[in-house]
Amino acid sequence: MKSTDIREKYLSFFEEKGHLRHPSSSLVPEDPTLLTTSAGMVQFKPYFLGLKTPPRTRLTTSQKCLRAKDLDEVGRTPRHHTFFEMLGNFSFGDYFKREAITWAWELLTEVFGIQKEKLKISVYHEDEEAAGIWLDEIGIAKERFYRFGEADNYWPVSAPSLGPNGPCGPCSEIFYDFGPDRGCGSPECNPSCDCARHIEIWNLVFMQFERHDGGKLTPLPKKNIDTGSGLERVASVLQGAETNFETDLFMPIIQKLEDMTGIKYADAKIPFRVMADHVRGAGFLIADGVFPSNEGRGYLLRKLIRRAATHGRESGLDRPFLSELIPVVADILGSVYPDIVEKSGFISTILTKEEEQFAESVQQGRLYVINNRERLSSGSGLADGSIIFTAYDTYGLPIEEAEKIARELGLNGIDMAGFNDAMESQKERSRKGSKMDGSVFTEDIEKVYRDAVEGKEAGIFDGYDNIVMNSKVVSIVIDGAASKKAETGQKISLITNRTPFYGEMGGQVGDIGEAVSESGTRLIITESFVVEGKTVVHRALVAEGSLNEGDELTMKVDAERRAAIVRHHTATHLLHAALRSVLGEHVHQAGSYVGPDKLRFDFTHHAAVSPEELARVEEIVNDRILAALAVRSAVKDIESAKKEGAMALFGEKYGDEVRMIDVEGFSKELCGGTHVGNTAQIGFVKIVEERSIGGSMRRIEALAGKQAIAHINEKLDALKKAAALLKIKDTLVPQTLETLIAEKERLAREIKKAGKSDLKEKSGEALAAAEMIGDVALFAAAPEGLTVDELRAIFDDIKVKNKSFAAVLGSSVEGKANLITAVSQDVADRGLDAGALVKEIAKMVKGGGGGTKLLAQAGGKDGSKIADAVKNGADIIRGKLS
């Protein structure tokens, strides 16, 4: 059965059971504590928590998911993936265990036609209700029925003992038994065994309890069902595949890799599986608005691309190749997830740029290791694990490549214990620094705000046209707890029924200002932000008087600051449209900062923006400002807005109703921020910086209005000071500097020429001092002030002019020692090893090094001993050749 049929049969089956087919959500979850959407129920968290009402009490989905927890296992096991699809059916206070179990059994055995004897069942050992349904109503044989503890059959795992607090419940898992031939051979083998005999194909979670501190469980007022069935796993069963990778979800990608590499899948299973898996995950992350970076989801994406690229390079693909796989992924999954088709060109561009950057990073990693050769030896003959980890983590240098470099430098390999320690330390730092703890249900300050405003009109932003407004205090929060009153000097979080203060959101900073009451209370509002996607919360200091819940306040936004913000925000829209006009329609906003001081605009583009292009963008923006175009806003349903040409920002999530900002005849964007009423109010815009922020991502910083004027005046003042120093007119500064720079370069060339002449002289002296030992020319010289590269230049002369030779060259630069040893092949055949020699004499200069038998180099801390080291090296050579 094809995977498309499996997915459709599943969803149709539950539609017939009264479920609403719900679309998949983005891989980027709304929950800020989660790195990615890792389960089918993630998008339904507000329904499970009772925060929102679901569109129907029965839902079914095919949810795209991504997990990175077992990244290193991908390809090595039959069933681990990063990107996968989770089929699911959900009940919110509707049906419960009996329906969930009987429908799952019906779908698997009657619709999918799986043999009943091949299915095994597990339940939580205390769940007698589920056990009774399976044994008495379904009639599952006792020898295929198992009771496990909370580590295997509870969700979240071990929740009663370990938490977290929140909704939880026992689960029942359905396994497919491939038979003893796939197993470990143990007669005790059961579904809890880690061998390949059993594969879990469905997990039915019975969410019936609320966990509290101390592990206390209380029944939920409404019992819920959350089930998950991995499409890839079900496909492997129904298609008779040995692993998930041999299904029609992966094999077209793998076959494309066979064509590209000329290697058969059977001969390269692990690398082909990793590449096929990772290109799916990377493609869908980019489609959902994630870009390669060094933190969070961007770092995960970067790791997927680089792991795939590394396996590609080891398979003979020495070019960017992942983009060639995206059309195959689109063919497989595009009918269900059209974004992967619509954005395939853009996804391919991002992948190619990241692969190119990775290739450069690998070279930088090589140089990092080589340049740290003096610190590389750990004393055990192995390369220092922490240095290798830095090259691996910072530059993406594959561990196999690092191993080769270590051996080239005369070491016996890598200290993997030190490497692993450094990796664990980095992971711990990441965990401590991340707000994403991976827990689906967490208790935090937002719950305090939710409870404080539940059932009340609260936190409604009403400040598009007003910056002064009378409001009523709905909630006061002090030190994370709700309070009825606040006194002078206390710092509080404040929620009013309505507010003119814009809460930080969508890249626009929040408003600041003050609030006063008729009784003399005055609050200084220092920050405004949004919780639960809509409720505005103010952070404030009670400067005078006291504040009580229910008090009336006059809220006053800082007018000058708001005016600067709106200028910058509308300027951002103009900039976006101008960039697309000049650079192309592939440009998408990828992030922004809109504040009173400046605007920052991150966008997708595959190359640096030229000065001419940047000037044209700025010209277009300022032309639209001078044209005094009307800026209008309107609330519409999202489909109507899109039909009118409104741009939805890449990766952004929108509700059914959206606010559209229309800059007359030039730009239409979906945006909830504050804007000017006419472009003329912006004044003018000055772009002050354009640069790369990694991969195919660029960043522009610009100033509008008063900030732009201040910037121009600052530049003019600097120009006047430069002209005064040069004692010339302002207009002559550029050409005068050109003349001075040209003279400086001429002098530098003269100095370099003199240096080359000196090097040539020193090279000649070294060659003239050759000592013949039989037919071998021995060169031993320690000229002053030469770098390693300059010593290599002398060696090149020796090599060109002598057939049989041995050389030991050294020099001191700023107290540091440089050494080179070299021998011709015939001398090496007589037992003289340049690598061993340089290691020996490097000890005299308090250093170390290595290389090959023919050529090696070293560095040291004590340049004063360089002559002694060279003499010692010459003595060793004489001893070997005599």
PDB file of C-alpha atoms in Angstrom, residues 124 142 291 327 418 531 822 828 830:
ATOM      1  CA  TYR A 124       0.312   0.649  31.902  1.00  0.00           C
ATOM      2  CA  LYS A 142      -2.727 -13.133  26.662  1.00  0.00           C
ATOM      3  CA  PHE A 291      17.386  29.672   8.278  1.00  0.00           C
ATOM      4  CA  PRO A 327      12.549  18.068  -6.389  1.00  0.00           C
ATOM      5  CA  GLY A 418      38.583  14.932  26.002  1.00  0.00           C
ATOM      6  CA  VAL A 531       1.394  36.966  26.415  1.00  0.00           C
ATOM      7  CA  ALA A 822      63.397  18.071   5.007  1.00  0.00           C
ATOM      8  CA  ALA A 828      64.373   8.917   3.709  1.00  0.00           C
ATOM      9  CA  ARG A 830      68.115   5.257   4.307  1.00  0.00           C
TER      10      ARG A 830
END
